[in-house]
Amino acid sequence: MKIFVPFDFGRTLETGMGTVMSFVLNSSAMFLLGAPLTPFTILQGWVGAFAIAVAINYLFPCMDWAAAITKNISNKTVEYVVRVAIFSFFEIFLNSVWCMANANVIQFWPQKFPILLGVGTITIFICLPIMMRVAGALNKEA
């Protein structure tokens, strides 16, 4: 029986991005909705958002969808930008709907989604290359 499971690049990347995106989207939504931003409420909201992000990543392979859609783009920079844009839309759409429905504030979703999409997409563009390096480094160590 294995006690230590080696790092897997994909799972490490998903977990790292899920951690960051859950914090960013949860904090942004709380701010936009006028919810109290205390360490406790942020942590409590993050835990729920992270659980939802993990479930979304298992149920809806958004990055796989984006990769399939962009596989024929020959320019790698354009491919990356389009792939991240598609991934961001699907991931943030699913996460924001699920989280706001879970918090019983779904009626505010249409007004808040464009802002969450913008904030989330910028976060993904910034954090994805960093998390890919971290996941790669952890995968090499295992």
Tab-separated table of N, CA and C in Angstrom:
chain	number	residue	atom	x	y	z
A	1	MET	N	0.838	-1.175	0.000
A	1	MET	CA	0.000	0.000	0.000
A	1	MET	C	0.883	1.238	0.000
A	2	LYS	N	0.577	2.166	-0.919
A	2	LYS	CA	1.341	3.397	-1.001
A	2	LYS	C	0.807	4.406	0.003
A	3	ILE	N	1.717	4.981	0.753
A	3	ILE	CA	1.329	6.050	1.677
A	3	ILE	C	1.472	7.388	0.975
A	4	PHE	N	2.506	7.538	0.162
A	4	PHE	CA	2.744	8.774	-0.554
A	4	PHE	C	2.456	8.560	-2.027
A	5	VAL	N	1.560	9.346	-2.574
A	5	VAL	CA	1.250	9.265	-3.990
A	5	VAL	C	2.077	10.342	-4.688
A	6	PRO	N	2.830	9.987	-5.708
A	6	PRO	CA	3.653	10.981	-6.398
A	6	PRO	C	2.805	12.099	-6.997
A	7	PHE	N	3.436	13.250	-7.141
A	7	PHE	CA	2.746	14.383	-7.742
A	7	PHE	C	2.398	14.069	-9.190
A	8	ASP	N	1.235	14.466	-9.586
A	8	ASP	CA	0.789	14.337	-10.960
A	8	ASP	C	0.660	15.761	-11.499
A	9	PHE	N	1.250	16.035	-12.652
A	9	PHE	CA	1.266	17.387	-13.203
A	9	PHE	C	-0.139	17.969	-13.329
A	10	GLY	N	-1.041	17.212	-13.936
A	10	GLY	CA	-2.395	17.706	-14.159
A	10	GLY	C	-3.146	17.991	-12.868
A	11	ARG	N	-3.070	17.068	-11.927
A	11	ARG	CA	-3.776	17.262	-10.643
A	11	ARG	C	-3.164	18.414	-9.852
A	12	THR	N	-1.839	18.526	-9.897
A	12	THR	CA	-1.180	19.623	-9.192
A	12	THR	C	-1.590	20.952	-9.805
A	13	LEU	N	-1.627	21.015	-11.124
A	13	LEU	CA	-2.026	22.240	-11.809
A	13	LEU	C	-3.478	22.586	-11.499
A	14	GLU	N	-4.372	21.604	-11.568
A	14	GLU	CA	-5.785	21.843	-11.270
A	14	GLU	C	-5.988	22.300	-9.833
A	15	THR	N	-5.291	21.672	-8.901
A	15	THR	CA	-5.433	22.037	-7.491
A	15	THR	C	-4.897	23.440	-7.232
A	16	GLY	N	-3.739	23.741	-7.796
A	16	GLY	CA	-3.168	25.079	-7.618
A	16	GLY	C	-4.040	26.156	-8.212
A	17	MET	N	-4.495	25.945	-9.439
A	17	MET	CA	-5.361	26.928	-10.081
A	17	MET	C	-6.713	27.007	-9.378
A	18	GLY	N	-7.222	25.865	-8.923
A	18	GLY	CA	-8.485	25.870	-8.176
A	18	GLY	C	-8.371	26.671	-6.888
A	19	THR	N	-7.231	26.556	-6.231
A	19	THR	CA	-6.999	27.307	-4.997
A	19	THR	C	-7.014	28.809	-5.271
A	20	VAL	N	-6.258	29.217	-6.269
A	20	VAL	CA	-6.162	30.639	-6.598
A	20	VAL	C	-7.491	31.173	-7.121
A	21	MET	N	-8.081	30.466	-8.083
A	21	MET	CA	-9.320	30.947	-8.689
A	21	MET	C	-10.471	30.991	-7.687
A	22	SER	N	-10.532	30.031	-6.789
A	22	SER	CA	-11.590	30.034	-5.775
A	22	SER	C	-11.470	31.255	-4.882
A	23	PHE	N	-10.243	31.570	-4.498
A	23	PHE	CA	-10.036	32.753	-3.656
A	23	PHE	C	-10.413	34.023	-4.408
A	24	VAL	N	-9.934	34.170	-5.628
A	24	VAL	CA	-10.180	35.390	-6.399
A	24	VAL	C	-11.666	35.558	-6.708
A	25	LEU	N	-12.304	34.507	-7.231
A	25	LEU	CA	-13.720	34.624	-7.585
A	25	LEU	C	-14.600	34.801	-6.359
A	26	ASN	N	-14.315	34.060	-5.288
A	26	ASN	CA	-15.109	34.182	-4.069
A	26	ASN	C	-14.973	35.580	-3.471
A	27	SER	N	-13.759	36.062	-3.342
A	27	SER	CA	-13.542	37.390	-2.755
A	27	SER	C	-14.158	38.477	-3.625
A	28	SER	N	-14.012	38.347	-4.943
A	28	SER	CA	-14.595	39.333	-5.858
A	28	SER	C	-16.116	39.336	-5.761
A	29	ALA	N	-16.716	38.155	-5.763
A	29	ALA	CA	-18.175	38.069	-5.674
A	29	ALA	C	-18.673	38.626	-4.347
A	30	MET	N	-17.973	38.298	-3.262
A	30	MET	CA	-18.379	38.826	-1.957
A	30	MET	C	-18.310	40.350	-1.954
A	31	PHE	N	-17.247	40.897	-2.518
A	31	PHE	CA	-17.096	42.349	-2.589
A	31	PHE	C	-18.215	42.966	-3.429
A	32	LEU	N	-18.475	42.381	-4.601
A	32	LEU	CA	-19.510	42.904	-5.501
A	32	LEU	C	-20.908	42.828	-4.892
A	33	LEU	N	-21.132	41.815	-4.060
A	33	LEU	CA	-22.446	41.637	-3.438
A	33	LEU	C	-22.581	42.389	-2.118
A	34	GLY	N	-21.493	43.028	-1.678
A	34	GLY	CA	-21.542	43.786	-0.437
A	34	GLY	C	-21.499	42.918	0.808
A	35	ALA	N	-20.998	41.713	0.687
A	35	ALA	CA	-20.893	40.812	1.843
A	35	ALA	C	-19.732	41.261	2.731
A	36	PRO	N	-19.809	40.962	4.021
A	36	PRO	CA	-18.700	41.333	4.912
A	36	PRO	C	-17.434	40.550	4.552
A	37	LEU	N	-16.324	41.257	4.424
A	37	LEU	CA	-15.047	40.633	4.057
A	37	LEU	C	-14.159	40.524	5.294
A	38	THR	N	-14.411	39.498	6.079
A	38	THR	CA	-13.584	39.214	7.242
A	38	THR	C	-12.779	37.961	6.937
A	39	PRO	N	-11.701	37.707	7.668
A	39	PRO	CA	-10.958	36.470	7.411
A	39	PRO	C	-11.846	35.225	7.477
A	40	PHE	N	-12.778	35.198	8.424
A	40	PHE	CA	-13.648	34.029	8.568
A	40	PHE	C	-14.573	33.871	7.359
A	41	THR	N	-15.229	34.960	6.931
A	41	THR	CA	-16.165	34.837	5.806
A	41	THR	C	-15.430	34.528	4.505
A	42	ILE	N	-14.239	35.088	4.334
A	42	ILE	CA	-13.458	34.789	3.135
A	42	ILE	C	-13.034	33.326	3.136
A	43	LEU	N	-12.549	32.822	4.281
A	43	LEU	CA	-12.136	31.422	4.371
A	43	LEU	C	-13.326	30.495	4.169
A	44	GLN	N	-14.423	30.818	4.797
A	44	GLN	CA	-15.628	29.997	4.661
A	44	GLN	C	-16.102	29.969	3.206
A	45	GLY	N	-16.128	31.111	2.558
A	45	GLY	CA	-16.528	31.164	1.156
A	45	GLY	C	-15.534	30.454	0.251
A	46	TRP	N	-14.231	30.593	0.577
A	46	TRP	CA	-13.205	29.949	-0.237
A	46	TRP	C	-13.340	28.430	-0.178
A	47	VAL	N	-13.605	27.884	0.994
A	47	VAL	CA	-13.738	26.426	1.126
A	47	VAL	C	-14.862	25.926	0.219
A	48	GLY	N	-15.989	26.598	0.251
A	48	GLY	CA	-17.103	26.198	-0.606
A	48	GLY	C	-16.775	26.359	-2.076
A	49	ALA	N	-16.155	27.477	-2.434
A	49	ALA	CA	-15.799	27.724	-3.833
A	49	ALA	C	-14.756	26.721	-4.319
A	50	PHE	N	-13.805	26.355	-3.450
A	50	PHE	CA	-12.779	25.393	-3.828
A	50	PHE	C	-13.404	24.017	-4.074
A	51	ALA	N	-14.328	23.624	-3.206
A	51	ALA	CA	-15.005	22.336	-3.396
A	51	ALA	C	-15.761	22.324	-4.716
A	52	ILE	N	-16.388	23.426	-5.042
A	52	ILE	CA	-17.114	23.533	-6.301
A	52	ILE	C	-16.145	23.505	-7.481
A	53	ALA	N	-15.008	24.199	-7.365
A	53	ALA	CA	-14.004	24.203	-8.434
A	53	ALA	C	-13.471	22.791	-8.693
A	54	VAL	N	-13.216	22.047	-7.632
A	54	VAL	CA	-12.725	20.675	-7.786
A	54	VAL	C	-13.792	19.816	-8.477
A	55	ALA	N	-15.033	19.960	-8.047
A	55	ALA	CA	-16.118	19.195	-8.666
A	55	ALA	C	-16.248	19.546	-10.147
A	56	ILE	N	-16.157	20.832	-10.471
A	56	ILE	CA	-16.253	21.251	-11.871
A	56	ILE	C	-15.117	20.638	-12.683
A	57	ASN	N	-13.896	20.658	-12.138
A	57	ASN	CA	-12.760	20.099	-12.868
A	57	ASN	C	-12.903	18.600	-13.112
A	58	TYR	N	-13.565	17.890	-12.203
A	58	TYR	CA	-13.783	16.453	-12.397
A	58	TYR	C	-14.954	16.187	-13.343
A	59	LEU	N	-16.019	16.978	-13.232
A	59	LEU	CA	-17.220	16.729	-14.027
A	59	LEU	C	-17.162	17.323	-15.434
A	60	PHE	N	-16.507	18.478	-15.561
A	60	PHE	CA	-16.464	19.199	-16.830
A	60	PHE	C	-15.011	19.501	-17.187
A	61	PRO	N	-14.408	18.727	-18.068
A	61	PRO	CA	-12.989	18.945	-18.414
A	61	PRO	C	-12.807	20.158	-19.328
A	62	CYS	N	-12.943	21.347	-18.741
A	62	CYS	CA	-12.921	22.589	-19.523
A	62	CYS	C	-11.631	22.770	-20.316
A	63	MET	N	-10.487	22.447	-19.717
A	63	MET	CA	-9.232	22.615	-20.440
A	63	MET	C	-9.140	21.640	-21.608
A	64	ASP	N	-9.672	20.446	-21.446
A	64	ASP	CA	-9.703	19.489	-22.558
A	64	ASP	C	-10.577	20.006	-23.699
A	65	TRP	N	-11.708	20.623	-23.340
A	65	TRP	CA	-12.577	21.206	-24.360
A	65	TRP	C	-11.841	22.307	-25.110
A	66	ALA	N	-11.186	23.175	-24.355
A	66	ALA	CA	-10.455	24.283	-24.974
A	66	ALA	C	-9.329	23.766	-25.865
A	67	ALA	N	-8.631	22.735	-25.418
A	67	ALA	CA	-7.539	22.155	-26.213
A	67	ALA	C	-8.079	21.555	-27.503
A	68	ALA	N	-9.208	20.880	-27.436
A	68	ALA	CA	-9.800	20.282	-28.635
A	68	ALA	C	-10.230	21.354	-29.633
A	69	ILE	N	-10.752	22.454	-29.135
A	69	ILE	CA	-11.211	23.537	-30.008
A	69	ILE	C	-10.031	24.249	-30.668
A	70	THR	N	-8.918	24.384	-29.952
A	70	THR	CA	-7.781	25.173	-30.459
A	70	THR	C	-6.673	24.341	-31.076
A	71	LYS	N	-6.850	23.049	-31.214
A	71	LYS	CA	-5.754	22.186	-31.654
A	71	LYS	C	-5.249	22.493	-33.062
A	72	ASN	N	-6.056	23.097	-33.910
A	72	ASN	CA	-5.639	23.374	-35.288
A	72	ASN	C	-5.082	24.783	-35.492
A	73	ILE	N	-4.929	25.550	-34.431
A	73	ILE	CA	-4.342	26.889	-34.553
A	73	ILE	C	-2.832	26.728	-34.585
A	74	SER	N	-2.206	27.193	-35.652
A	74	SER	CA	-0.767	26.964	-35.828
A	74	SER	C	0.098	27.936	-35.025
A	75	ASN	N	-0.338	29.159	-34.825
A	75	ASN	CA	0.422	30.131	-34.050
A	75	ASN	C	0.235	29.824	-32.563
A	76	LYS	N	1.315	29.457	-31.893
A	76	LYS	CA	1.228	29.003	-30.495
A	76	LYS	C	0.783	30.107	-29.545
A	77	THR	N	1.163	31.349	-29.811
A	77	THR	CA	0.723	32.454	-28.949
A	77	THR	C	-0.781	32.658	-29.080
A	78	VAL	N	-1.267	32.670	-30.307
A	78	VAL	CA	-2.705	32.818	-30.541
A	78	VAL	C	-3.452	31.625	-29.942
A	79	GLU	N	-2.895	30.438	-30.119
A	79	GLU	CA	-3.522	29.240	-29.558
A	79	GLU	C	-3.654	29.367	-28.037
A	80	TYR	N	-2.591	29.822	-27.370
A	80	TYR	CA	-2.613	29.968	-25.916
A	80	TYR	C	-3.676	30.977	-25.484
A	81	VAL	N	-3.717	32.119	-26.154
A	81	VAL	CA	-4.677	33.163	-25.784
A	81	VAL	C	-6.110	32.667	-25.993
A	82	VAL	N	-6.364	32.029	-27.120
A	82	VAL	CA	-7.712	31.521	-27.392
A	82	VAL	C	-8.067	30.402	-26.422
A	83	ARG	N	-7.109	29.519	-26.152
A	83	ARG	CA	-7.354	28.411	-25.217
A	83	ARG	C	-7.688	28.931	-23.829
A	84	VAL	N	-6.931	29.899	-23.339
A	84	VAL	CA	-7.196	30.462	-22.014
A	84	VAL	C	-8.539	31.192	-22.000
A	85	ALA	N	-8.864	31.899	-23.070
A	85	ALA	CA	-10.144	32.600	-23.130
A	85	ALA	C	-11.316	31.612	-23.074
A	86	ILE	N	-11.218	30.525	-23.836
A	86	ILE	CA	-12.284	29.511	-23.829
A	86	ILE	C	-12.364	28.840	-22.464
A	87	PHE	N	-11.214	28.441	-21.937
A	87	PHE	CA	-11.175	27.805	-20.621
A	87	PHE	C	-11.754	28.733	-19.559
A	88	SER	N	-11.344	30.003	-19.589
A	88	SER	CA	-11.830	30.979	-18.606
A	88	SER	C	-13.346	31.096	-18.654
A	89	PHE	N	-13.880	31.210	-19.864
A	89	PHE	CA	-15.323	31.367	-19.979
A	89	PHE	C	-16.057	30.179	-19.370
A	90	PHE	N	-15.696	28.965	-19.791
A	90	PHE	CA	-16.383	27.780	-19.271
A	90	PHE	C	-16.201	27.644	-17.764
A	91	GLU	N	-14.971	27.757	-17.297
A	91	GLU	CA	-14.666	27.547	-15.878
A	91	GLU	C	-15.353	28.592	-15.001
A	92	ILE	N	-15.261	29.849	-15.379
A	92	ILE	CA	-15.841	30.927	-14.569
A	92	ILE	C	-17.365	30.906	-14.668
A	93	PHE	N	-17.891	30.588	-15.833
A	93	PHE	CA	-19.339	30.463	-15.980
A	93	PHE	C	-19.882	29.397	-15.030
A	94	LEU	N	-19.322	28.198	-15.118
A	94	LEU	CA	-19.811	27.103	-14.279
A	94	LEU	C	-19.612	27.385	-12.799
A	95	ASN	N	-18.431	27.885	-12.434
A	95	ASN	CA	-18.135	28.147	-11.027
A	95	ASN	C	-19.018	29.249	-10.468
A	96	SER	N	-19.191	30.337	-11.212
A	96	SER	CA	-19.976	31.453	-10.684
A	96	SER	C	-21.456	31.097	-10.554
A	97	VAL	N	-22.000	30.369	-11.536
A	97	VAL	CA	-23.404	29.959	-11.436
A	97	VAL	C	-23.590	29.048	-10.235
A	98	TRP	N	-22.719	28.056	-10.106
A	98	TRP	CA	-22.859	27.084	-9.031
A	98	TRP	C	-22.701	27.758	-7.663
A	99	CYS	N	-21.689	28.600	-7.516
A	99	CYS	CA	-21.454	29.256	-6.222
A	99	CYS	C	-22.584	30.214	-5.859
A	100	MET	N	-23.042	31.001	-6.824
A	100	MET	CA	-24.106	31.956	-6.510
A	100	MET	C	-25.435	31.254	-6.261
A	101	ALA	N	-25.690	30.159	-6.964
A	101	ALA	CA	-26.903	29.385	-6.686
A	101	ALA	C	-26.810	28.761	-5.298
A	102	ASN	N	-25.637	28.264	-4.955
A	102	ASN	CA	-25.420	27.649	-3.646
A	102	ASN	C	-25.587	28.664	-2.515
A	103	ALA	N	-25.228	29.927	-2.783
A	103	ALA	CA	-25.340	30.975	-1.762
A	103	ALA	C	-26.692	31.688	-1.812
A	104	ASN	N	-27.601	31.203	-2.629
A	104	ASN	CA	-28.937	31.788	-2.781
A	104	ASN	C	-28.911	33.241	-3.230
A	105	VAL	N	-27.959	33.591	-4.093
A	105	VAL	CA	-27.900	34.941	-4.657
A	105	VAL	C	-27.818	34.873	-6.185
A	106	ILE	N	-28.390	33.818	-6.754
A	106	ILE	CA	-28.310	33.607	-8.203
A	106	ILE	C	-28.970	34.749	-8.972
A	107	GLN	N	-29.907	35.446	-8.369
A	107	GLN	CA	-30.584	36.540	-9.064
A	107	GLN	C	-29.620	37.669	-9.431
A	108	PHE	N	-28.475	37.752	-8.766
A	108	PHE	CA	-27.489	38.790	-9.067
A	108	PHE	C	-26.447	38.328	-10.090
A	109	TRP	N	-26.500	37.055	-10.470
A	109	TRP	CA	-25.484	36.516	-11.364
A	109	TRP	C	-25.363	37.256	-12.696
A	110	PRO	N	-26.470	37.559	-13.390
A	110	PRO	CA	-26.315	38.230	-14.694
A	110	PRO	C	-25.571	39.566	-14.601
A	111	GLN	N	-25.743	40.279	-13.509
A	111	GLN	CA	-25.053	41.568	-13.357
A	111	GLN	C	-23.592	41.389	-12.973
A	112	LYS	N	-23.275	40.351	-12.238
A	112	LYS	CA	-21.916	40.170	-11.705
A	112	LYS	C	-21.019	39.330	-12.603
A	113	PHE	N	-21.610	38.501	-13.470
A	113	PHE	CA	-20.801	37.597	-14.291
A	113	PHE	C	-19.764	38.311	-15.157
A	114	PRO	N	-20.105	39.382	-15.866
A	114	PRO	CA	-19.074	40.023	-16.701
A	114	PRO	C	-17.852	40.489	-15.902
A	115	ILE	N	-18.077	41.001	-14.710
A	115	ILE	CA	-16.961	41.453	-13.867
A	115	ILE	C	-16.155	40.250	-13.395
A	116	LEU	N	-16.842	39.200	-12.949
A	116	LEU	CA	-16.144	37.992	-12.516
A	116	LEU	C	-15.373	37.359	-13.673
A	117	LEU	N	-15.945	37.392	-14.859
A	117	LEU	CA	-15.256	36.852	-16.036
A	117	LEU	C	-13.981	37.633	-16.318
A	118	GLY	N	-14.044	38.953	-16.241
A	118	GLY	CA	-12.860	39.775	-16.464
A	118	GLY	C	-11.783	39.541	-15.424
A	119	VAL	N	-12.174	39.574	-14.157
A	119	VAL	CA	-11.212	39.358	-13.061
A	119	VAL	C	-10.629	37.951	-13.134
A	120	GLY	N	-11.474	36.968	-13.369
A	120	GLY	CA	-11.016	35.583	-13.433
A	120	GLY	C	-10.094	35.324	-14.612
A	121	THR	N	-10.417	35.896	-15.768
A	121	THR	CA	-9.583	35.698	-16.952
A	121	THR	C	-8.204	36.320	-16.753
A	122	ILE	N	-8.155	37.510	-16.203
A	122	ILE	CA	-6.859	38.150	-15.913
A	122	ILE	C	-6.059	37.292	-14.939
A	123	THR	N	-6.728	36.774	-13.924
A	123	THR	CA	-6.050	35.914	-12.945
A	123	THR	C	-5.496	34.661	-13.601
A	124	ILE	N	-6.271	34.059	-14.482
A	124	ILE	CA	-5.809	32.849	-15.167
A	124	ILE	C	-4.604	33.173	-16.047
A	125	PHE	N	-4.665	34.269	-16.796
A	125	PHE	CA	-3.526	34.638	-17.646
A	125	PHE	C	-2.261	34.861	-16.828
A	126	ILE	N	-2.403	35.420	-15.625
A	126	ILE	CA	-1.233	35.676	-14.770
A	126	ILE	C	-0.758	34.403	-14.082
A	127	CYS	N	-1.691	33.635	-13.518
A	127	CYS	CA	-1.325	32.507	-12.655
A	127	CYS	C	-1.047	31.199	-13.386
A	128	LEU	N	-1.646	30.987	-14.542
A	128	LEU	CA	-1.471	29.704	-15.217
A	128	LEU	C	-0.004	29.403	-15.546
A	129	PRO	N	0.764	30.345	-16.119
A	129	PRO	CA	2.174	30.027	-16.380
A	129	PRO	C	2.969	29.739	-15.095
A	130	ILE	N	2.640	30.447	-14.026
A	130	ILE	CA	3.327	30.226	-12.743
A	130	ILE	C	2.989	28.842	-12.209
A	131	MET	N	1.694	28.503	-12.225
A	131	MET	CA	1.277	27.194	-11.718
A	131	MET	C	1.805	26.058	-12.581
A	132	MET	N	1.967	26.299	-13.881
A	132	MET	CA	2.533	25.256	-14.742
A	132	MET	C	3.986	24.984	-14.353
A	133	ARG	N	4.728	26.045	-14.014
A	133	ARG	CA	6.117	25.858	-13.566
A	133	ARG	C	6.162	25.126	-12.228
A	134	VAL	N	5.280	25.521	-11.301
A	134	VAL	CA	5.240	24.863	-9.988
A	134	VAL	C	4.883	23.391	-10.155
A	135	ALA	N	3.849	23.105	-10.939
A	135	ALA	CA	3.438	21.712	-11.152
A	135	ALA	C	4.556	20.920	-11.830
A	136	GLY	N	5.233	21.542	-12.776
A	136	GLY	CA	6.355	20.870	-13.432
A	136	GLY	C	7.484	20.575	-12.484
A	137	ALA	N	7.815	21.542	-11.612
A	137	ALA	CA	8.876	21.338	-10.638
A	137	ALA	C	8.506	20.242	-9.635
A	138	LEU	N	7.274	20.259	-9.147
A	138	LEU	CA	6.842	19.233	-8.199
A	138	LEU	C	6.793	17.860	-8.853
A	139	ASN	N	6.417	17.820	-10.121
A	139	ASN	CA	6.339	16.551	-10.839
A	139	ASN	C	7.723	15.970	-11.056
A	140	LYS	N	8.720	16.814	-11.270
A	140	LYS	CA	10.094	16.333	-11.448
A	140	LYS	C	10.684	15.780	-10.164
A	141	GLU	N	10.280	16.393	-9.016
A	141	GLU	CA	10.802	15.964	-7.720
A	141	GLU	C	10.247	14.607	-7.307
A	142	ALA	N	9.055	14.280	-7.784
A	142	ALA	CA	8.393	13.046	-7.329
A	142	ALA	C	9.014	11.801	-7.908
